[in-house]
XYZ file of C-alpha atoms in Angstrom:
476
model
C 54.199 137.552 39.068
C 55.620 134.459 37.905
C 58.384 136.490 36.362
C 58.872 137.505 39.879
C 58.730 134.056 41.329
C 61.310 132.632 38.740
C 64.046 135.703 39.844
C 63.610 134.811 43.546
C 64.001 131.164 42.632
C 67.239 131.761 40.331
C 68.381 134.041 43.107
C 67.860 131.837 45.883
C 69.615 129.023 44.044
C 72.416 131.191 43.378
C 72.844 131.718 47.013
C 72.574 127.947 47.860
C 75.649 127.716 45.209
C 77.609 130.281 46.773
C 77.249 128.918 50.567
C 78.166 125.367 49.434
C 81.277 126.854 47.320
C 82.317 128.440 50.232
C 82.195 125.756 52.427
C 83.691 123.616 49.832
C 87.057 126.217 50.028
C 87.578 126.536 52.643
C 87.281 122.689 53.496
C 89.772 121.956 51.107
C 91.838 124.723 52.351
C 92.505 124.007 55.834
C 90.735 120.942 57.250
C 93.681 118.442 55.649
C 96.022 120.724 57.863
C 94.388 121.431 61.200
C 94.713 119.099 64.005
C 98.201 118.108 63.761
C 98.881 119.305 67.242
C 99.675 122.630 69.713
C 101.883 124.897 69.346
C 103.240 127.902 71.320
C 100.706 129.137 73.839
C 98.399 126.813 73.143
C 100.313 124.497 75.952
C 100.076 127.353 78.533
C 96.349 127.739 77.796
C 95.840 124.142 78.094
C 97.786 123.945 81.429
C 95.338 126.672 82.624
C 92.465 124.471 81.614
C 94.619 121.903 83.080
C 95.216 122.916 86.372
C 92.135 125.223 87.072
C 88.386 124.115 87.687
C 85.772 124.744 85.069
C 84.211 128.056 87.211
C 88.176 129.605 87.474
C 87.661 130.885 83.949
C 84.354 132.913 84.262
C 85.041 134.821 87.086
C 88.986 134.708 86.163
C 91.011 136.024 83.232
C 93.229 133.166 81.668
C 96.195 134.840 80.353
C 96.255 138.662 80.219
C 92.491 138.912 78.952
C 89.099 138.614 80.588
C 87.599 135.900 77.838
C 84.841 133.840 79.679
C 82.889 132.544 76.746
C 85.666 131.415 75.169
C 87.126 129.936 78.462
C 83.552 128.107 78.827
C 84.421 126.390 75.109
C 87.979 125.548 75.768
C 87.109 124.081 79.165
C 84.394 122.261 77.674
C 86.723 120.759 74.948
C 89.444 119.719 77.517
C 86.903 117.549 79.244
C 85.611 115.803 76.629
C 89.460 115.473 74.358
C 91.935 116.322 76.682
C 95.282 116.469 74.950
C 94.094 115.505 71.293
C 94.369 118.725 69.392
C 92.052 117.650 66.107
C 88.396 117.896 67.576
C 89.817 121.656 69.146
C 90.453 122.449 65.562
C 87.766 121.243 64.031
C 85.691 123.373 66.386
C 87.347 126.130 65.113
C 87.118 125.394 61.575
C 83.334 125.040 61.935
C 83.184 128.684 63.285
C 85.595 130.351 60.789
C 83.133 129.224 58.241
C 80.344 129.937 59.963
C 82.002 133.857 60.186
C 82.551 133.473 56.476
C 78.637 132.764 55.755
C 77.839 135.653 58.448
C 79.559 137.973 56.606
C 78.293 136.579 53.111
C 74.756 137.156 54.667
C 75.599 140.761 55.913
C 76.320 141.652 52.296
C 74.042 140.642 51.004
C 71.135 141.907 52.957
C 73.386 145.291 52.415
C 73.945 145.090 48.352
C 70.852 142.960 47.453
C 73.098 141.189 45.000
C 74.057 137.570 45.610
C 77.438 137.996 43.401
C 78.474 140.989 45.405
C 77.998 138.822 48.549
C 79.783 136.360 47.134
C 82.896 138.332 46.115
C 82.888 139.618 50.299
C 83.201 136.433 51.887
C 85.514 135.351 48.949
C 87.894 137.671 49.623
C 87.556 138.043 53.347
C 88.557 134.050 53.124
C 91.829 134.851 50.942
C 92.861 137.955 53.582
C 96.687 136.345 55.016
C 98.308 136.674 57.654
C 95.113 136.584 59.580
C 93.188 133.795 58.282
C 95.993 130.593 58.714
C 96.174 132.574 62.091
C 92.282 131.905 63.081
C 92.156 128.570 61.393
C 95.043 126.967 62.246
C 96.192 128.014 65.642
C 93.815 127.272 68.486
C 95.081 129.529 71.240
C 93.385 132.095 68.741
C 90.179 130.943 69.512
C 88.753 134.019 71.299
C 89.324 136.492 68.072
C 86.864 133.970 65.697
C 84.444 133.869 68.531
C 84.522 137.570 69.400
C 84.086 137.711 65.169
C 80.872 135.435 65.000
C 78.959 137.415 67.192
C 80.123 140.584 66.301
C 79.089 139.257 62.840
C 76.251 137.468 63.889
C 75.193 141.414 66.141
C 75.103 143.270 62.553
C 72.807 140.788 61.164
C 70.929 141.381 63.479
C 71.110 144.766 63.788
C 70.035 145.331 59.943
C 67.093 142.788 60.746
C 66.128 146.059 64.057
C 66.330 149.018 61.704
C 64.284 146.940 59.019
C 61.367 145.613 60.581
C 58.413 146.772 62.485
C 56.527 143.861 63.718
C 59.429 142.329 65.445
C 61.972 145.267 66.894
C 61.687 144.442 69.964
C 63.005 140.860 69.625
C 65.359 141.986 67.011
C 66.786 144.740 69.803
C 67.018 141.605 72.140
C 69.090 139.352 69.805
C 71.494 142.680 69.339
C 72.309 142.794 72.378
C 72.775 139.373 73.319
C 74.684 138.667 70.600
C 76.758 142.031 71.486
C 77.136 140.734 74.927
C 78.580 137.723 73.441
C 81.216 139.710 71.434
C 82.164 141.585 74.497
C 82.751 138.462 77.015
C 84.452 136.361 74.071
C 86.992 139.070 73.915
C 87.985 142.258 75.276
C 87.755 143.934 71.846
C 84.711 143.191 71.560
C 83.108 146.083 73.587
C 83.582 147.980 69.991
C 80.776 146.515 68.744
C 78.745 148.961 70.618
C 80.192 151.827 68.539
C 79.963 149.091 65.067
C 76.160 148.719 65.679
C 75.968 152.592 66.006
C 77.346 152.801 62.538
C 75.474 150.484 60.995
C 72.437 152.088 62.562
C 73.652 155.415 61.407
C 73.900 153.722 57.813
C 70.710 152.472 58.066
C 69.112 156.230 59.258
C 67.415 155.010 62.235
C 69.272 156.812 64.957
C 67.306 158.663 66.418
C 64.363 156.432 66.711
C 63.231 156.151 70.364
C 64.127 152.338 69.993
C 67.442 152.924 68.874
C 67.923 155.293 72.508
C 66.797 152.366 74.382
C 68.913 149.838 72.910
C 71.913 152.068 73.384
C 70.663 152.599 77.367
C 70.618 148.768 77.478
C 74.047 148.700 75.690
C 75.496 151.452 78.556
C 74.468 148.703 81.281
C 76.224 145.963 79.586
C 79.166 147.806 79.336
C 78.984 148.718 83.093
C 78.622 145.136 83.920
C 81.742 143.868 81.967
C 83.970 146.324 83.017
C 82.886 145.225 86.693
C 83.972 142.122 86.402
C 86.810 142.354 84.356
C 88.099 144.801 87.134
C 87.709 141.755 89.596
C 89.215 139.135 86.898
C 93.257 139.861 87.384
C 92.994 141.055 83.550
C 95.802 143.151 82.462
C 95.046 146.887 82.990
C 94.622 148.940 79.785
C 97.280 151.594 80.567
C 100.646 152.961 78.668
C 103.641 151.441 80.737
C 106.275 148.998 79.384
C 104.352 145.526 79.391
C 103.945 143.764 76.594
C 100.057 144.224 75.677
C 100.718 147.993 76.908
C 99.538 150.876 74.734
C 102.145 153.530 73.223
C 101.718 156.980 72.868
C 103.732 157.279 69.192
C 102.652 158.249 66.033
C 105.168 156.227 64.629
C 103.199 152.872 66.183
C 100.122 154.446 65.100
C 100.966 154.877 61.494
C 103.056 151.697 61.320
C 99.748 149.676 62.446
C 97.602 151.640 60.613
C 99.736 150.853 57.693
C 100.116 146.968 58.171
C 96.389 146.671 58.742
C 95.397 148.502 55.331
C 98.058 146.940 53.375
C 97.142 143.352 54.627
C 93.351 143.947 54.406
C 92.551 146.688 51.780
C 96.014 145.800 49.676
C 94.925 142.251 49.182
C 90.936 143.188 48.341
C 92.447 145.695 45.842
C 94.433 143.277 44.336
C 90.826 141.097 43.318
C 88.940 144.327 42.612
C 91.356 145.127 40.023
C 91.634 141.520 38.529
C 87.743 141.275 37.969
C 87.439 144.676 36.820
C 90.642 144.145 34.251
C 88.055 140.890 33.584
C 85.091 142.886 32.583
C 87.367 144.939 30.587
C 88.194 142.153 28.567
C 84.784 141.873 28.396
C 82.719 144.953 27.225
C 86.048 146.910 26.763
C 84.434 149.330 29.130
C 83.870 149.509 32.624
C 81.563 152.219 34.160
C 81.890 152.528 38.406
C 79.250 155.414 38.510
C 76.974 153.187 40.566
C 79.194 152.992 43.212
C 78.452 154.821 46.647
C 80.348 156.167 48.418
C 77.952 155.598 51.511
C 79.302 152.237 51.325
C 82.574 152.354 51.420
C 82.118 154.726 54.495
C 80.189 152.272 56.187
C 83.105 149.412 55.384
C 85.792 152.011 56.194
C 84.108 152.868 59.670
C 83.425 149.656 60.742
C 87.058 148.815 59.884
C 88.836 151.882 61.952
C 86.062 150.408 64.631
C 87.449 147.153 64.912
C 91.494 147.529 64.660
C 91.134 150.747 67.280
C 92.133 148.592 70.063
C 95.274 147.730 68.525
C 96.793 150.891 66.825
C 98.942 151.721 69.480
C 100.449 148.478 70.662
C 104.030 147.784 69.998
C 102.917 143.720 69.590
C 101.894 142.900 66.310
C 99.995 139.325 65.638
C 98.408 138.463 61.865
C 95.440 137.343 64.365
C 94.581 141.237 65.153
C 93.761 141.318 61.271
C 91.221 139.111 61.262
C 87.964 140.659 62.042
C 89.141 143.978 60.329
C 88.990 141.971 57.654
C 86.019 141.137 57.446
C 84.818 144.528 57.959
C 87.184 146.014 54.535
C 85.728 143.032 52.339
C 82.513 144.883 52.893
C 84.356 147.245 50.176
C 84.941 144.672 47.375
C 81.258 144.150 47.822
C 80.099 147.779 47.554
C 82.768 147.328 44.247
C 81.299 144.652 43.076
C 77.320 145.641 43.439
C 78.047 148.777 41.313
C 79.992 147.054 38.728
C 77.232 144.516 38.191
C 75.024 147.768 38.028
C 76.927 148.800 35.221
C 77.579 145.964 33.127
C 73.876 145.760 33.004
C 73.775 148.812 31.342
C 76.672 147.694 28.837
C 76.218 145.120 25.721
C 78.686 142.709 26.654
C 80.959 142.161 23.054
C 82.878 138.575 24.161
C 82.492 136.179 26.165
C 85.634 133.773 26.390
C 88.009 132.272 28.730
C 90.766 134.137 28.709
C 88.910 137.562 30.293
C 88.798 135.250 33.412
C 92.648 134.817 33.662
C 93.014 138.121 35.625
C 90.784 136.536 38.145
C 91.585 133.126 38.319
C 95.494 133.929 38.594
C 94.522 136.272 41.874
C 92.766 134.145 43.767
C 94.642 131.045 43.373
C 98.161 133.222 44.047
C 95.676 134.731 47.371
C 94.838 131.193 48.069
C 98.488 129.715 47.470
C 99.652 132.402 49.924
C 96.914 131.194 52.835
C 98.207 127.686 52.439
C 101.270 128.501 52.684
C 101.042 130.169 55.566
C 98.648 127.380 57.373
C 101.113 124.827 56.132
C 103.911 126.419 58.521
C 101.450 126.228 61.414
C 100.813 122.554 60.318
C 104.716 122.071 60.726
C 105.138 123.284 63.750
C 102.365 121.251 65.106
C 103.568 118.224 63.620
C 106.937 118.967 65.402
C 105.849 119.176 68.484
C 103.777 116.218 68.370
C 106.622 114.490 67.489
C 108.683 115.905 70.261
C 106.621 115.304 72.953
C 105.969 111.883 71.949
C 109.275 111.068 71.682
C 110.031 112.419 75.726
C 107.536 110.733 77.146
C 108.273 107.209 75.238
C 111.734 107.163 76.684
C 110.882 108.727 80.291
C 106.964 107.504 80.432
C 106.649 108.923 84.326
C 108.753 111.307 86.105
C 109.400 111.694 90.005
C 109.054 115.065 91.569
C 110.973 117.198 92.153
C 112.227 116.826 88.512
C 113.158 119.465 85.482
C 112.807 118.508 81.704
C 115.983 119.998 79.567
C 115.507 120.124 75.835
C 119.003 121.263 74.186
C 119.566 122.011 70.592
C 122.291 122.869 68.607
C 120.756 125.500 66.216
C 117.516 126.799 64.725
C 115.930 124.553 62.848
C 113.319 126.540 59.664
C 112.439 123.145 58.134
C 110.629 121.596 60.801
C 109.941 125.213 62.607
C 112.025 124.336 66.097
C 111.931 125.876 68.355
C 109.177 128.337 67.108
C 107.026 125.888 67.736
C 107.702 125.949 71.311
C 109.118 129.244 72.711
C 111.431 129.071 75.570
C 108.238 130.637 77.810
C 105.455 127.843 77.048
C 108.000 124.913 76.862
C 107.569 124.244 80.900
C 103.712 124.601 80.538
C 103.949 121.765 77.725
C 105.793 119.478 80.275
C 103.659 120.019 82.543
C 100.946 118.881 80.619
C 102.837 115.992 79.494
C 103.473 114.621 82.811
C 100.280 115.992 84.366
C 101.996 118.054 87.067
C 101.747 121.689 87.236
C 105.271 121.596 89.504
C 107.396 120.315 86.989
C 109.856 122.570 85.978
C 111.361 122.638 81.967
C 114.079 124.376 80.148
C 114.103 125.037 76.224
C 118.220 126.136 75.460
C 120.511 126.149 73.229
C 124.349 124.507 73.455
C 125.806 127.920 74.127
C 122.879 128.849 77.304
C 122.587 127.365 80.519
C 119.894 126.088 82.378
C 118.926 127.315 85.541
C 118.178 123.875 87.272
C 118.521 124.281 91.057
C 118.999 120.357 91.582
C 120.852 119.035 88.972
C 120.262 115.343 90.492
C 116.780 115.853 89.374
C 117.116 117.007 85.954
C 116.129 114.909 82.684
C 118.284 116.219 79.525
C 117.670 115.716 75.450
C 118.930 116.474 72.605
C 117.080 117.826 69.176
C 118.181 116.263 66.035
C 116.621 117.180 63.145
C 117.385 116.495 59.074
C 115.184 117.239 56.357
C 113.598 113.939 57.180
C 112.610 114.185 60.503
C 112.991 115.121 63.747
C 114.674 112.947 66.767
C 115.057 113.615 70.306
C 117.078 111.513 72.383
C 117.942 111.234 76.046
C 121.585 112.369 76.770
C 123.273 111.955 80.514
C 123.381 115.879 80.671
């Protein structure tokens, strides 16, 4: 017994360690970038929050997507910070790591190995495009939130097929938390299907409290696609808009693809460094332990997840994200039965340089992510500067009026006009000035504006060197 007492205590410790490294990473990772600014649509969310009173958003959809939880948190951080873009961030942060410890705790109550766990969240955190996407740009918001309870629903949903004494509250948290998924975003509804699977996993499907919790889930989904119908959302239907659906194999494939290779590709990459690693090691490395159950279960749960986007022609890093999280369930399944069978292997060295493989993965993995956040950090410190810049030399404006930003050429060292995009520049005017009728143009030398009264239009120029970036205010 005491044997037994000083295993749960090691174990327990070991988990401690690997929530506060995590934490730790991913701290040092992105907070020093986030909060720098908006960029892109954020400005055309935040005129909507703006412009629109705090009930608009639950009964509304902001954008093309019915999202009312996530509208509830935006709106909720516009009244309290209005146009400072750090404590949005931070609010963001704090729920990309809470996903990360979500998923570390999924694993391991799957695997029953803390270093298996560890190795899941690990590498879910070094996935890129997707993660600088979640972290670092806020109008992404909705896909970390729609991830934390879909996260947070599995939990829970191993906790209902596990225990007897408390079911029936574990079948309520499911499906709360799996309402949550759905009204954070519209993807979400999969999680109906993911908690399936993971029942299925679990072989409790046909349980009579398994039927009912399904029944509960058909009257959920009822509900949300009632209101959505009401909200203005885009319609899910295959004509030529831009979040439209396309019958092509070629699409298909081509997302399929990209998802795999960015997900799976980058997870293979660390599977092979740490099992080179345990080469090194023993000189032998013996997979018989692993099950294929599992990597069904994190192959199902991925297919799950991306199924909503396999047929668009639009493809974001952000779509990635919670896909993700669902293929690092593989390097876990990897790593439990690897750990099974260096147990059964008398391990011949121990030294330094059998870590190399892994060390040199996971800082290039990491070196990629930062690079990646540190372009989002650029363009946010751009158009900081920009906008501070207008509204120093024109403080107030006089309606009607039109803001005209012109600039010479593209500028990839400070990430202008990216930053911006000709279709959210007048929504960051707007928000500027605090008018929702100004009108702004975003051109280059060679384009014209379309300004109706040219009496009442304000011009600048962009000037940018490697320095900095200057706008000034030109006659026309």
């Amino acid at each position: 017994m005491a044997y037994g007492l000083d295993s749960f205590m090691a174990a327990s410790n070991r988990v401690k360690l690997h929530l506060v490294l995590l934490i730790g990473f991913n701290v040092a990772l992105f907070l020093p970038m986030i909060g720098h600014g908006f960029v892109v649509d954020d400005f055309q969310l935040l005129a909507t929050l703006a412009f629109h009173p705090f009930s608009f958003g639950l009964t509304h959809a902001h954008g093309a997507f019915y999202t009312p939880l996530a509208w509830i948190w935006y709106k909720t951080d516009w009244s309290l910070w209005g146009m400072n873009a750090f404590p949005f961030a931070f609010g963001d942060l704090v729920i990309y790591i809470a996903n990360c410890l979500l998923l570390y705790r999924l694993a391991l109550t799957l695997y029953q190995d803390e270093s298996a766990a560890g190795w899941t969240a690990l590498g879910f955190t070094l996935l890129f495009s997707a993660n600088p996407w979640a972290a670092m740009w806020i109008g992404t918001r909705a896909h970390i939130l729609v991830a934390f309870f879909y996260l947070a629903a599995l939990n829970a949903t191993l906790w209902f097929t596990r225990t007897n004494r408390h079911r029936f509250l574990a079948g309520v948290c499911v499906f709360l938390l799996a309402a949550g998924a759905m009204f954070s975003k519209e993807d979400g509804i999969t999680v109906v299907l993911a908690v399936a699977i993971v029942i299925f996993y679990e072989k409790q499907l046909t349980r009579t409290s398994s039927f009912f919790l399904f029944t509960s889930f058909l009257l959920l989904l009822g509900a949300y696609l009632w209101l959505r119908a009401g909200s203005g959302a885009e319609s899910i239907d295959f004509s030529e808009k831009n979040y439209a659906y396309h019958l092509s194999f070629g699409v298909f494939f081509e997302n399929l693809g990209l998802n795999i290779m960015r997900t799976y590709g980058c997870l293979g990459l660390i599977a092979t460094a740490i099992a080179f690693s345990c080469y090194l090691q023993t000189r032998r490395v013996n997979l018989s332990h692993f099950s294929l159950r599992d990597a069904l279960l994190s192959i199902a749960l991925f297919l799950v997840v991306i199924a909503p986007f396999l047929l668009l022609e639009v493809k974001l890093g952000i779509y990635m994200y919670l896909a993700g999280a669902c293929a690092a369930l593989l390097l876990g399944a990897f790593m439990r039965a690897l750990n099974a069978s260096r147990r059964t292997i008398r391990q011949t060295r121990r030294s330094f340089a059998a870590a190399i493989p892994v060390v040199f993965i996971v800082v290039m993995l990491a070196t990629r992510v930062w690079s990646h956040s540190y372009r989002w950090m650029k363009m946010a410190d751009t158009s900081t500067a920009i906008l501070s810049q207008i509204k120093a030399q024109v403080p107030t404006v006089h309606l009607p009026a039109t803001i005209v930003l012109r600039y010479s050429k593209v500028d990839k060292v400070h990430r202008f006009p990216d930053n911006f995009a000709t279709w959210t520049f007048p929504s960051a005017m707007q928000l500027l000035y605090r008018t929702p009728t100004l009108k702004g143009f975003l051109i280059q030398e060679s384009e014209t504006a379309t300004v109706t009264d040219r009496t009442s239009a304000i011009y600048f120029r962009y000037v940018a060197d490697a320095e900095s970036v200057t706008v000034t205010k030109t006659n026309e």
